[in-house]
Amino acid sequence: MALEHAILVSLLEKPGSGYELARRFDRSIGYFWTATHQQIYRVLKRMESEGWVAVREVAQQGRPDKKHYSVAEAGRAALAEWLHEPIEPESVRHDLAVKIRGAAFDDPSALIRQVERYRQVHSERLAHYLAGQSRDFTGPDAPQGTDAMRELQHVVLRGGIAYERMTLDWLEDVLATLRRIQAARTGR
Amino acid sequence: MALEHAILVSLLEKPGSGYELARRFDRSIGYFWTATHQQIYRVLKRMESEGWVAVREVAQQGRPDKKHYSVAEAGRAALAEWLHEPIEPESVRHDLAVKIRGAAFDDPSALIRQVERYRQVHSERLAHYLAGQSRDFTGPDAPQGTDAMRELQHVVLRGGIAYERMTLDWLEDVLATLRRIQAARTGR
DNA sequence: CTTGTCTATGAAACGAGTTGCATAGCAGGA
DNA sequence: TCCTGCTATGCAACTCGTTTCATAGACAAG
């Protein structure tokens, strides 16, 4: 289980509440690790009881109180230990690949429409990454300095960009293949 | 849940037993959808009770009896329905991205070794895909003909190849970044 | 003035996925 | 001979992840 480690990294980058973490998991970290607020609250509670994080209750005006979390020494040590463990091969769950192979046993036209929509989603995601990159890393207003944290965030973002570009190219290939099959079927 | 649909596709491509399916999920399909034999047996049982698949018990000599599954009409219809549903964005769980960002808070040298090992794994996987491609699709001994099933299997494999190439390029970038950070740290 | 959205946390139930164990005959190597 | 590995299926327990619901004050739009 790596959600606890993802939370540790996020809290080391910037301490905050469970709610704030949940929003980060909808954006930056969320592109590489998804989690709902339920999971986050549950795991934070466990991490607290294990002494990995420290809590401070913060009263707010006009808003519910929040619990401000930061990483404790034990949490830092647990993260270091995890970083030294071998990287496990990701367990892939790629719906689209299954659907494509399934199209051999169905009319492909519906799938073609779905793939076109899907391509749209990925091209928006690429645009979003690129905007984030010029805002935070390469643009004229980007904060200067080359501390390790920023450099590492940037290399992960470059990975996301490379992934989206590769995916968009491949989706063109997929669409061409599906259309070829469709033409061959209606042709006969 | 798409495991049942992955099983339907695999059984449509070629009927077989739960055990055979489990092995396929270690190879071809398994590159895009992982599943253990436990999951497969459990889901097959449910699919059978829903009338999606038909079973035939096959007695064997010197080996345990096996249950031969094939897709029933209801299963084919269920697959078609699923293919028409929108493609959901995959929920990403990328350990490595988390570890890279975590390296900002630890000595990166251990991670560098892990990434080098990981790169090795992906380069072997690429070689494996390329071998499969020449064997089954582009080589001189590849079966001729351009039926939809083979074309679609091939475009999925091309996706796997593109993914591995992209990943290997990115891992070079990651290694260069980690080494730069390490050098800056030991230099100071 | 009601409806909806945002902040903020949490319980409860369910579904998906993993791990360990069990059975059982056959084949091959140390 | 014993141990390992392959074929073949399955139970039980557990962890992980998702969905639904609940609370509750502040604020804005209609």
Tab-separated table of C-alpha atoms (C1' of nucleotides) in Angstrom:
chain	number	residue	atom	x	y	z
A	1	MET	CA	0.000	0.000	0.000
A	2	ALA	CA	1.466	3.287	-1.040
A	3	LEU	CA	-1.277	5.771	-0.241
A	4	GLU	CA	0.267	6.445	3.132
A	5	HIS	CA	3.573	7.156	1.424
A	6	ALA	CA	1.944	9.447	-1.104
A	7	ILE	CA	0.406	11.333	1.827
A	8	LEU	CA	3.772	11.544	3.564
A	9	VAL	CA	5.375	13.017	0.454
A	10	SER	CA	2.566	15.509	0.029
A	11	LEU	CA	2.732	16.555	3.682
A	12	LEU	CA	6.504	16.927	3.479
A	13	GLU	CA	6.120	19.153	0.444
A	14	LYS	CA	3.554	21.162	2.396
A	15	PRO	CA	1.734	20.318	5.648
A	16	GLY	CA	-2.034	20.716	5.714
A	17	SER	CA	-5.415	19.258	6.589
A	18	GLY	CA	-7.096	16.114	5.266
A	19	TYR	CA	-9.378	18.300	3.217
A	20	GLU	CA	-6.453	20.117	1.619
A	21	LEU	CA	-4.789	16.806	0.875
A	22	ALA	CA	-7.961	15.567	-0.789
A	23	ARG	CA	-7.885	18.581	-3.083
A	24	ARG	CA	-4.244	18.015	-3.928
A	25	PHE	CA	-5.197	14.481	-4.890
A	26	ASP	CA	-7.591	16.018	-7.390
A	27	ARG	CA	-4.717	17.907	-8.978
A	28	SER	CA	-0.917	17.651	-8.882
A	29	ILE	CA	-0.411	14.390	-6.964
A	30	GLY	CA	-3.728	13.109	-8.286
A	31	TYR	CA	-2.313	12.698	-11.782
A	32	PHE	CA	-0.133	9.909	-10.442
A	33	TRP	CA	-2.122	8.684	-7.497
A	34	THR	CA	-5.866	8.934	-6.985
A	35	ALA	CA	-7.602	8.899	-3.612
A	36	THR	CA	-10.941	9.996	-2.223
A	37	HIS	CA	-11.356	12.057	0.919
A	38	GLN	CA	-12.671	8.958	2.683
A	39	GLN	CA	-9.486	7.030	2.108
A	40	ILE	CA	-7.380	9.993	3.126
A	41	TYR	CA	-9.200	10.608	6.411
A	42	ARG	CA	-9.060	6.936	7.284
A	43	VAL	CA	-5.365	6.580	6.521
A	44	LEU	CA	-4.474	9.850	8.271
A	45	LYS	CA	-6.138	8.543	11.407
A	46	ARG	CA	-4.134	5.344	11.246
A	47	MET	CA	-0.920	7.220	10.534
A	48	GLU	CA	-1.554	9.419	13.526
A	49	SER	CA	-2.054	6.446	15.822
A	50	GLU	CA	1.219	5.022	14.524
A	51	GLY	CA	2.993	8.287	15.239
A	52	TRP	CA	3.879	8.994	11.610
A	53	VAL	CA	2.167	12.372	11.597
A	54	ALA	CA	1.456	15.041	14.208
A	55	VAL	CA	-1.900	16.804	14.454
A	56	ARG	CA	-2.768	20.278	15.597
A	57	GLU	CA	-6.419	21.308	15.815
A	58	VAL	CA	-6.975	24.711	14.269
A	59	ALA	CA	-10.109	26.696	15.132
A	60	GLN	CA	-11.373	28.829	12.276
A	61	GLN	CA	-13.983	31.528	12.061
A	62	GLY	CA	-16.913	30.992	9.724
A	63	ARG	CA	-15.576	27.560	8.885
A	64	PRO	CA	-15.389	24.170	10.549
A	65	ASP	CA	-12.317	23.528	12.642
A	66	LYS	CA	-9.615	21.671	10.833
A	67	LYS	CA	-6.854	19.299	11.769
A	68	HIS	CA	-3.474	20.409	10.577
A	69	TYR	CA	-1.148	17.490	9.885
A	70	SER	CA	2.620	17.458	9.592
A	71	VAL	CA	5.105	14.618	9.262
A	72	ALA	CA	6.758	13.312	12.423
A	73	GLU	CA	10.190	11.711	12.618
A	74	ALA	CA	8.740	8.193	12.499
A	75	GLY	CA	6.889	9.120	9.312
A	76	ARG	CA	10.042	10.426	7.701
A	77	ALA	CA	11.818	7.203	8.626
A	78	ALA	CA	8.973	5.083	7.244
A	79	LEU	CA	9.131	7.003	3.969
A	80	ALA	CA	12.899	6.566	3.724
A	81	GLU	CA	12.508	2.837	4.292
A	82	TRP	CA	9.877	2.598	1.572
A	83	LEU	CA	12.044	4.551	-0.858
A	84	HIS	CA	14.784	1.957	-0.415
A	85	GLU	CA	12.481	-0.942	-1.251
A	86	PRO	CA	12.448	-2.217	-4.835
A	87	ILE	CA	10.027	-0.480	-7.183
A	88	GLU	CA	7.188	-2.861	-7.855
A	89	PRO	CA	5.915	-3.208	-11.408
A	90	GLU	CA	2.615	-1.358	-11.594
A	91	SER	CA	-0.470	-3.512	-11.867
A	92	VAL	CA	-2.091	-2.289	-15.042
A	93	ARG	CA	-5.842	-1.939	-15.520
A	94	HIS	CA	-6.344	-0.477	-18.943
A	95	ASP	CA	-10.027	-0.541	-19.888
A	96	LEU	CA	-9.387	0.833	-23.347
A	97	ALA	CA	-7.085	-2.004	-24.384
A	98	VAL	CA	-9.759	-4.500	-23.390
A	99	LYS	CA	-12.412	-2.578	-25.279
A	100	ILE	CA	-10.289	-2.420	-28.415
A	101	ARG	CA	-9.774	-6.159	-28.453
A	102	GLY	CA	-13.486	-6.556	-27.706
A	103	ALA	CA	-14.338	-4.509	-30.793
A	104	ALA	CA	-13.491	-7.554	-32.893
A	105	PHE	CA	-16.779	-9.047	-31.672
A	106	ASP	CA	-19.008	-6.027	-32.140
A	107	ASP	CA	-19.690	-3.159	-34.509
A	108	PRO	CA	-16.734	-0.792	-33.989
A	109	SER	CA	-18.592	2.460	-34.716
A	110	ALA	CA	-19.725	3.021	-31.122
A	111	LEU	CA	-16.183	2.457	-29.906
A	112	ILE	CA	-14.857	4.914	-32.485
A	113	ARG	CA	-17.021	7.637	-30.972
A	114	GLN	CA	-15.829	6.742	-27.486
A	115	VAL	CA	-12.190	6.845	-28.556
A	116	GLU	CA	-12.681	10.250	-30.126
A	117	ARG	CA	-14.092	11.559	-26.865
A	118	TYR	CA	-11.274	9.919	-24.957
A	119	ARG	CA	-8.709	11.541	-27.229
A	120	GLN	CA	-10.309	14.882	-26.419
A	121	VAL	CA	-9.888	14.231	-22.691
A	122	HIS	CA	-6.208	13.417	-23.123
A	123	SER	CA	-5.523	16.394	-25.312
A	124	GLU	CA	-7.063	18.630	-22.641
A	125	ARG	CA	-4.951	16.955	-20.020
A	126	LEU	CA	-1.822	17.560	-22.078
A	127	ALA	CA	-2.735	21.233	-22.461
A	128	HIS	CA	-3.262	21.421	-18.702
A	129	TYR	CA	0.152	19.860	-17.997
A	130	LEU	CA	1.873	22.175	-20.457
A	131	ALA	CA	0.218	25.201	-18.882
A	132	GLY	CA	1.343	24.009	-15.454
A	133	GLN	CA	4.850	23.540	-16.765
A	134	SER	CA	5.233	27.065	-18.073
A	135	ARG	CA	3.544	28.492	-14.988
A	136	ASP	CA	5.683	26.629	-12.452
A	137	PHE	CA	8.894	25.626	-14.164
A	138	THR	CA	9.896	27.107	-17.492
A	139	GLY	CA	7.911	30.348	-17.870
A	140	PRO	CA	9.279	33.835	-17.195
A	141	ASP	CA	7.254	34.129	-13.963
A	142	ALA	CA	8.307	30.733	-12.683
A	143	PRO	CA	10.063	30.841	-9.329
A	144	GLN	CA	13.802	30.694	-9.858
A	145	GLY	CA	16.208	28.397	-8.083
A	146	THR	CA	16.846	24.724	-8.557
A	147	ASP	CA	16.060	23.065	-5.278
A	148	ALA	CA	15.626	19.303	-5.397
A	149	MET	CA	11.909	19.382	-4.666
A	150	ARG	CA	11.087	21.530	-7.685
A	151	GLU	CA	13.386	19.617	-9.993
A	152	LEU	CA	11.801	16.329	-8.975
A	153	GLN	CA	8.268	17.664	-9.333
A	154	HIS	CA	9.276	18.847	-12.789
A	155	VAL	CA	10.687	15.519	-13.934
A	156	VAL	CA	7.466	13.804	-12.834
A	157	LEU	CA	5.454	16.366	-14.775
A	158	ARG	CA	7.653	15.772	-17.831
A	159	GLY	CA	6.725	12.111	-17.474
A	160	GLY	CA	3.053	13.021	-17.524
A	161	ILE	CA	3.560	15.135	-20.632
A	162	ALA	CA	5.452	12.352	-22.393
A	163	TYR	CA	2.689	9.928	-21.462
A	164	GLU	CA	-0.053	12.147	-22.860
A	165	ARG	CA	1.834	12.760	-26.112
A	166	MET	CA	2.465	9.047	-26.550
A	167	THR	CA	-1.170	8.286	-25.801
A	168	LEU	CA	-2.454	10.847	-28.300
A	169	ASP	CA	-0.241	9.412	-31.041
A	170	TRP	CA	-1.385	5.908	-30.235
A	171	LEU	CA	-5.057	6.929	-30.218
A	172	GLU	CA	-4.627	8.153	-33.811
A	173	ASP	CA	-3.293	4.725	-34.655
A	174	VAL	CA	-6.244	3.105	-32.870
A	175	LEU	CA	-8.769	5.264	-34.684
A	176	ALA	CA	-7.200	4.536	-38.066
A	177	THR	CA	-7.305	0.805	-37.312
A	178	LEU	CA	-10.907	0.863	-36.131
A	179	ARG	CA	-11.975	2.856	-39.195
A	180	ARG	CA	-10.179	0.456	-41.518
A	181	ILE	CA	-12.038	-2.456	-39.947
A	182	GLN	CA	-15.329	-0.657	-40.124
A	183	ALA	CA	-14.793	0.161	-43.814
A	184	ALA	CA	-13.903	-3.442	-44.578
A	185	ARG	CA	-17.102	-4.608	-42.877
A	186	THR	CA	-19.515	-2.204	-44.527
A	187	GLY	CA	-17.699	-2.751	-47.823
A	188	ARG	CA	-18.511	-6.441	-47.813
B	1	MET	CA	-15.753	-3.545	-12.856
B	2	ALA	CA	-14.176	-4.681	-16.072
B	3	LEU	CA	-12.599	-7.985	-15.161
B	4	GLU	CA	-15.680	-9.832	-16.334
B	5	HIS	CA	-15.439	-8.016	-19.660
B	6	ALA	CA	-11.767	-8.808	-20.008
B	7	ILE	CA	-12.651	-12.450	-19.430
B	8	LEU	CA	-15.409	-12.282	-22.039
B	9	VAL	CA	-13.008	-10.872	-24.612
B	10	SER	CA	-10.417	-13.502	-23.838
B	11	LEU	CA	-12.972	-16.314	-24.055
B	12	LEU	CA	-14.299	-14.947	-27.339
B	13	GLU	CA	-10.787	-14.903	-28.728
B	14	LYS	CA	-10.387	-18.482	-27.550
B	15	PRO	CA	-12.545	-20.514	-25.140
B	16	GLY	CA	-10.795	-22.330	-22.321
B	17	SER	CA	-10.633	-23.160	-18.621
B	18	GLY	CA	-10.150	-20.838	-15.663
B	19	TYR	CA	-6.608	-22.069	-15.341
B	20	GLU	CA	-5.840	-21.294	-18.976
B	21	LEU	CA	-7.354	-17.846	-18.525
B	22	ALA	CA	-5.152	-17.271	-15.488
B	23	ARG	CA	-2.104	-18.028	-17.615
B	24	ARG	CA	-3.259	-15.687	-20.348
B	25	PHE	CA	-3.537	-13.016	-17.691
B	26	ASP	CA	0.150	-13.592	-17.003
B	27	ARG	CA	0.958	-12.872	-20.637
B	28	SER	CA	-0.911	-11.233	-23.528
B	29	ILE	CA	-3.990	-9.841	-21.789
B	30	GLY	CA	-2.028	-9.508	-18.590
B	31	TYR	CA	-0.003	-6.615	-19.968
B	32	PHE	CA	-3.194	-4.550	-19.933
B	33	TRP	CA	-5.186	-6.178	-17.197
B	34	THR	CA	-3.861	-8.145	-14.252
B	35	ALA	CA	-5.833	-10.763	-12.352
B	36	THR	CA	-5.027	-13.688	-10.082
B	37	HIS	CA	-6.511	-17.133	-10.486
B	38	GLN	CA	-8.639	-16.498	-7.402
B	39	GLN	CA	-10.366	-13.531	-8.965
B	40	ILE	CA	-10.853	-15.391	-12.218
B	41	TYR	CA	-12.426	-18.475	-10.641
B	42	ARG	CA	-14.734	-16.339	-8.528
B	43	VAL	CA	-15.865	-14.168	-11.418
B	44	LEU	CA	-16.299	-17.146	-13.754
B	45	LYS	CA	-18.633	-18.714	-11.213
B	46	ARG	CA	-20.697	-15.551	-11.027
B	47	MET	CA	-20.758	-15.182	-14.794
B	48	GLU	CA	-21.929	-18.741	-15.118
B	49	SER	CA	-24.803	-18.170	-12.695
B	50	GLU	CA	-25.772	-15.093	-14.709
B	51	GLY	CA	-25.761	-17.107	-17.911
B	52	TRP	CA	-22.942	-15.142	-19.536
B	53	VAL	CA	-20.793	-18.216	-20.087
B	54	ALA	CA	-21.453	-21.899	-20.683
B	55	VAL	CA	-19.442	-24.610	-18.938
B	56	ARG	CA	-18.515	-28.074	-20.058
B	57	GLU	CA	-16.662	-30.403	-17.680
B	58	VAL	CA	-13.778	-32.118	-19.402
B	59	ALA	CA	-12.279	-35.278	-17.890
B	60	GLN	CA	-8.550	-35.601	-18.446
B	61	GLN	CA	-6.107	-38.425	-17.916
B	62	GLY	CA	-3.216	-37.852	-15.539
B	63	ARG	CA	-4.541	-34.398	-14.790
B	64	PRO	CA	-7.381	-32.905	-12.802
B	65	ASP	CA	-10.654	-32.470	-14.634
B	66	LYS	CA	-11.165	-29.022	-16.025
B	67	LYS	CA	-14.104	-26.788	-16.750
B	68	HIS	CA	-14.165	-25.546	-20.290
B	69	TYR	CA	-15.846	-22.148	-20.596
B	70	SER	CA	-17.268	-20.449	-23.659
B	71	VAL	CA	-19.272	-17.249	-24.081
B	72	ALA	CA	-23.064	-17.505	-24.212
B	73	GLU	CA	-25.362	-15.113	-26.045
B	74	ALA	CA	-26.109	-13.153	-22.868
B	75	GLY	CA	-22.381	-12.673	-22.358
B	76	ARG	CA	-21.899	-11.394	-25.870
B	77	ALA	CA	-24.759	-8.929	-25.324
B	78	ALA	CA	-23.294	-7.785	-22.003
B	79	LEU	CA	-19.955	-7.167	-23.691
B	80	ALA	CA	-21.572	-5.183	-26.512
B	81	GLU	CA	-23.393	-3.031	-23.960
B	82	TRP	CA	-20.179	-2.350	-22.081
B	83	LEU	CA	-18.352	-1.441	-25.295
B	84	HIS	CA	-20.956	1.242	-25.943
B	85	GLU	CA	-20.477	2.854	-22.542
B	86	PRO	CA	-18.106	5.811	-22.267
B	87	ILE	CA	-14.470	4.968	-21.640
B	88	GLU	CA	-13.670	5.909	-18.082
B	89	PRO	CA	-10.392	7.676	-17.374
B	90	GLU	CA	-8.078	5.153	-15.771
B	91	SER	CA	-7.351	5.667	-12.114
B	92	VAL	CA	-3.611	5.948	-11.967
B	93	ARG	CA	-1.453	4.444	-9.238
B	94	HIS	CA	2.124	5.144	-10.154
B	95	ASP	CA	4.443	4.228	-7.287
B	96	LEU	CA	7.491	5.502	-9.084
B	97	ALA	CA	6.179	9.056	-9.429
B	98	VAL	CA	5.538	9.150	-5.690
B	99	LYS	CA	8.989	7.784	-4.952
B	100	ILE	CA	10.652	10.350	-7.180
B	101	ARG	CA	8.956	13.220	-5.429
B	102	GLY	CA	9.809	11.554	-2.135
B	103	ALA	CA	13.493	11.539	-3.080
B	104	ALA	CA	13.585	15.253	-2.285
B	105	PHE	CA	13.430	14.245	1.388
B	106	ASP	CA	16.003	11.462	1.369
B	107	ASP	CA	19.360	10.517	-0.083
B	108	PRO	CA	18.615	9.768	-3.755
B	109	SER	CA	21.304	7.134	-4.245
B	110	ALA	CA	19.136	4.191	-3.163
B	111	LEU	CA	16.404	5.347	-5.516
B	112	ILE	CA	18.891	5.639	-8.373
B	113	ARG	CA	19.723	1.960	-7.998
B	114	GLN	CA	16.037	1.063	-7.949
B	115	VAL	CA	15.356	3.097	-11.076
B	116	GLU	CA	18.226	1.395	-12.874
B	117	ARG	CA	16.735	-1.983	-12.027
B	118	TYR	CA	13.312	-0.776	-13.087
B	119	ARG	CA	14.703	0.432	-16.414
B	120	GLN	CA	16.100	-3.046	-16.938
B	121	VAL	CA	12.646	-4.556	-16.387
B	122	HIS	CA	11.074	-2.229	-18.924
B	123	SER	CA	13.761	-2.784	-21.508
B	124	GLU	CA	13.198	-6.535	-21.186
B	125	ARG	CA	9.475	-6.011	-21.537
B	126	LEU	CA	10.021	-3.986	-24.693
B	127	ALA	CA	12.216	-6.725	-26.133
B	128	HIS	CA	9.509	-9.238	-25.292
B	129	TYR	CA	6.834	-7.162	-27.032
B	130	LEU	CA	9.002	-6.676	-30.106
B	131	ALA	CA	9.676	-10.404	-30.292
B	132	GLY	CA	5.956	-11.075	-30.048
B	133	GLN	CA	5.305	-8.568	-32.760
B	134	SER	CA	7.624	-10.151	-35.278
B	135	ARG	CA	6.443	-13.621	-34.319
B	136	ASP	CA	2.735	-12.910	-34.596
B	137	PHE	CA	2.302	-9.915	-36.846
B	138	THR	CA	5.139	-8.646	-38.979
B	139	GLY	CA	7.612	-11.502	-39.303
B	140	PRO	CA	7.921	-13.827	-42.309
B	141	ASP	CA	6.304	-16.726	-40.392
B	142	ALA	CA	3.422	-14.620	-39.097
B	143	PRO	CA	0.021	-15.942	-40.102
B	144	GLN	CA	-1.244	-14.035	-43.098
B	145	GLY	CA	-4.664	-12.457	-43.436
B	146	THR	CA	-6.029	-9.333	-41.882
B	147	ASP	CA	-8.988	-10.366	-39.803
B	148	ALA	CA	-10.248	-7.798	-37.315
B	149	MET	CA	-9.164	-9.783	-34.271
B	150	ARG	CA	-5.510	-9.885	-35.268
B	151	GLU	CA	-5.442	-6.260	-36.352
B	152	LEU	CA	-6.917	-5.170	-33.043
B	153	GLN	CA	-4.542	-7.328	-31.033
B	154	HIS	CA	-1.725	-5.761	-33.006
B	155	VAL	CA	-2.777	-2.165	-32.383
B	156	VAL	CA	-2.963	-2.901	-28.652
B	157	LEU	CA	0.517	-4.395	-28.797
B	158	ARG	CA	1.765	-1.316	-30.663
B	159	GLY	CA	0.394	0.693	-27.742
B	160	GLY	CA	2.393	-1.416	-25.328
B	161	ILE	CA	5.529	-0.904	-27.404
B	162	ALA	CA	4.992	2.856	-27.549
B	163	TYR	CA	4.453	2.896	-23.800
B	164	GLU	CA	7.670	1.021	-23.089
B	165	ARG	CA	9.716	3.239	-25.424
B	166	MET	CA	8.281	6.375	-23.828
B	167	THR	CA	8.939	4.984	-20.359
B	168	LEU	CA	12.555	4.097	-21.159
B	169	ASP	CA	13.204	7.604	-22.493
B	170	TRP	CA	11.633	9.146	-19.425
B	171	LEU	CA	13.625	6.914	-17.075
B	172	GLU	CA	16.824	8.292	-18.634
B	173	ASP	CA	15.533	11.753	-17.832
B	174	VAL	CA	14.714	10.660	-14.273
B	175	LEU	CA	18.168	9.144	-13.769
B	176	ALA	CA	19.895	12.250	-15.080
B	177	THR	CA	17.832	14.406	-12.730
B	178	LEU	CA	18.472	12.222	-9.701
B	179	ARG	CA	22.204	12.126	-10.432
B	180	ARG	CA	22.331	15.884	-10.813
B	181	ILE	CA	20.692	16.293	-7.403
B	182	GLN	CA	23.002	13.759	-5.836
B	183	ALA	CA	26.063	15.516	-7.259
B	184	ALA	CA	24.831	18.883	-5.980
B	185	ARG	CA	24.393	17.399	-2.500
B	186	THR	CA	27.729	15.641	-2.207
B	187	GLY	CA	29.414	18.668	-3.782
B	188	ARG	CA	28.261	20.863	-0.973
C	1	DC	C1'	-36.173	32.398	0.848
C	2	DT	C1'	-34.747	28.462	-1.027
C	3	DT	C1'	-31.387	26.116	-3.443
C	4	DG	C1'	-26.779	25.162	-4.291
C	5	DT	C1'	-21.771	25.331	-3.408
C	6	DC	C1'	-17.724	25.427	-0.450
C	7	DT	C1'	-15.195	24.158	3.713
C	8	DA	C1'	-14.424	20.298	6.901
C	9	DT	C1'	-14.874	15.764	8.932
C	10	DG	C1'	-16.664	11.281	9.542
C	11	DA	C1'	-19.663	6.515	9.741
C	12	DA	C1'	-21.315	2.514	7.409
C	13	DA	C1'	-21.792	-0.696	3.847
C	14	DC	C1'	-20.283	-2.686	-0.048
C	15	DG	C1'	-17.289	-4.336	-3.790
C	16	DA	C1'	-12.746	-5.378	-5.647
C	17	DG	C1'	-8.322	-7.383	-5.080
C	18	DT	C1'	-4.620	-9.989	-2.408
C	19	DT	C1'	-2.646	-13.631	0.371
C	20	DG	C1'	-2.472	-17.909	2.495
C	21	DC	C1'	-3.925	-22.384	2.619
C	22	DA	C1'	-5.811	-26.953	0.889
C	23	DT	C1'	-6.261	-30.816	-2.259
C	24	DA	C1'	-4.290	-34.135	-5.547
C	25	DG	C1'	-2.023	-36.770	-9.110
C	26	DC	C1'	1.962	-36.732	-12.142
C	27	DA	C1'	6.788	-35.790	-13.664
C	28	DG	C1'	11.608	-34.674	-13.116
C	29	DG	C1'	15.836	-33.708	-10.682
C	30	DA	C1'	19.059	-33.863	-6.402
D	1	DT	C1'	13.504	-40.690	-1.624
D	2	DC	C1'	12.274	-36.291	-1.052
D	3	DC	C1'	11.507	-31.944	-2.873
D	4	DT	C1'	10.024	-29.000	-6.304
D	5	DG	C1'	6.991	-27.713	-9.959
D	6	DC	C1'	2.990	-28.179	-13.060
D	7	DT	C1'	-2.014	-28.737	-13.858
D	8	DA	C1'	-6.516	-27.600	-11.865
D	9	DT	C1'	-9.886	-25.783	-8.657
D	10	DG	C1'	-11.473	-23.703	-4.570
D	11	DC	C1'	-12.322	-21.606	0.600
D	12	DA	C1'	-11.447	-18.101	4.060
D	13	DA	C1'	-9.699	-14.006	5.808
D	14	DC	C1'	-8.099	-9.791	5.039
D	15	DT	C1'	-6.952	-5.206	3.069
D	16	DC	C1'	-7.931	-1.623	-0.106
D	17	DG	C1'	-11.030	1.395	-2.517
D	18	DT	C1'	-15.691	3.338	-3.679
D	19	DT	C1'	-20.237	4.972	-2.774
D	20	DT	C1'	-23.746	6.769	-0.059
D	21	DC	C1'	-25.167	9.292	3.658
D	22	DA	C1'	-24.801	12.708	7.568
D	23	DT	C1'	-23.596	17.017	9.863
D	24	DA	C1'	-23.117	22.038	9.891
D	25	DG	C1'	-22.158	26.886	9.285
D	26	DA	C1'	-21.082	30.538	5.604
D	27	DC	C1'	-22.122	32.637	1.450
D	28	DA	C1'	-23.904	33.617	-3.230
D	29	DA	C1'	-27.353	33.248	-6.961
D	30	DG	C1'	-31.941	33.003	-8.426
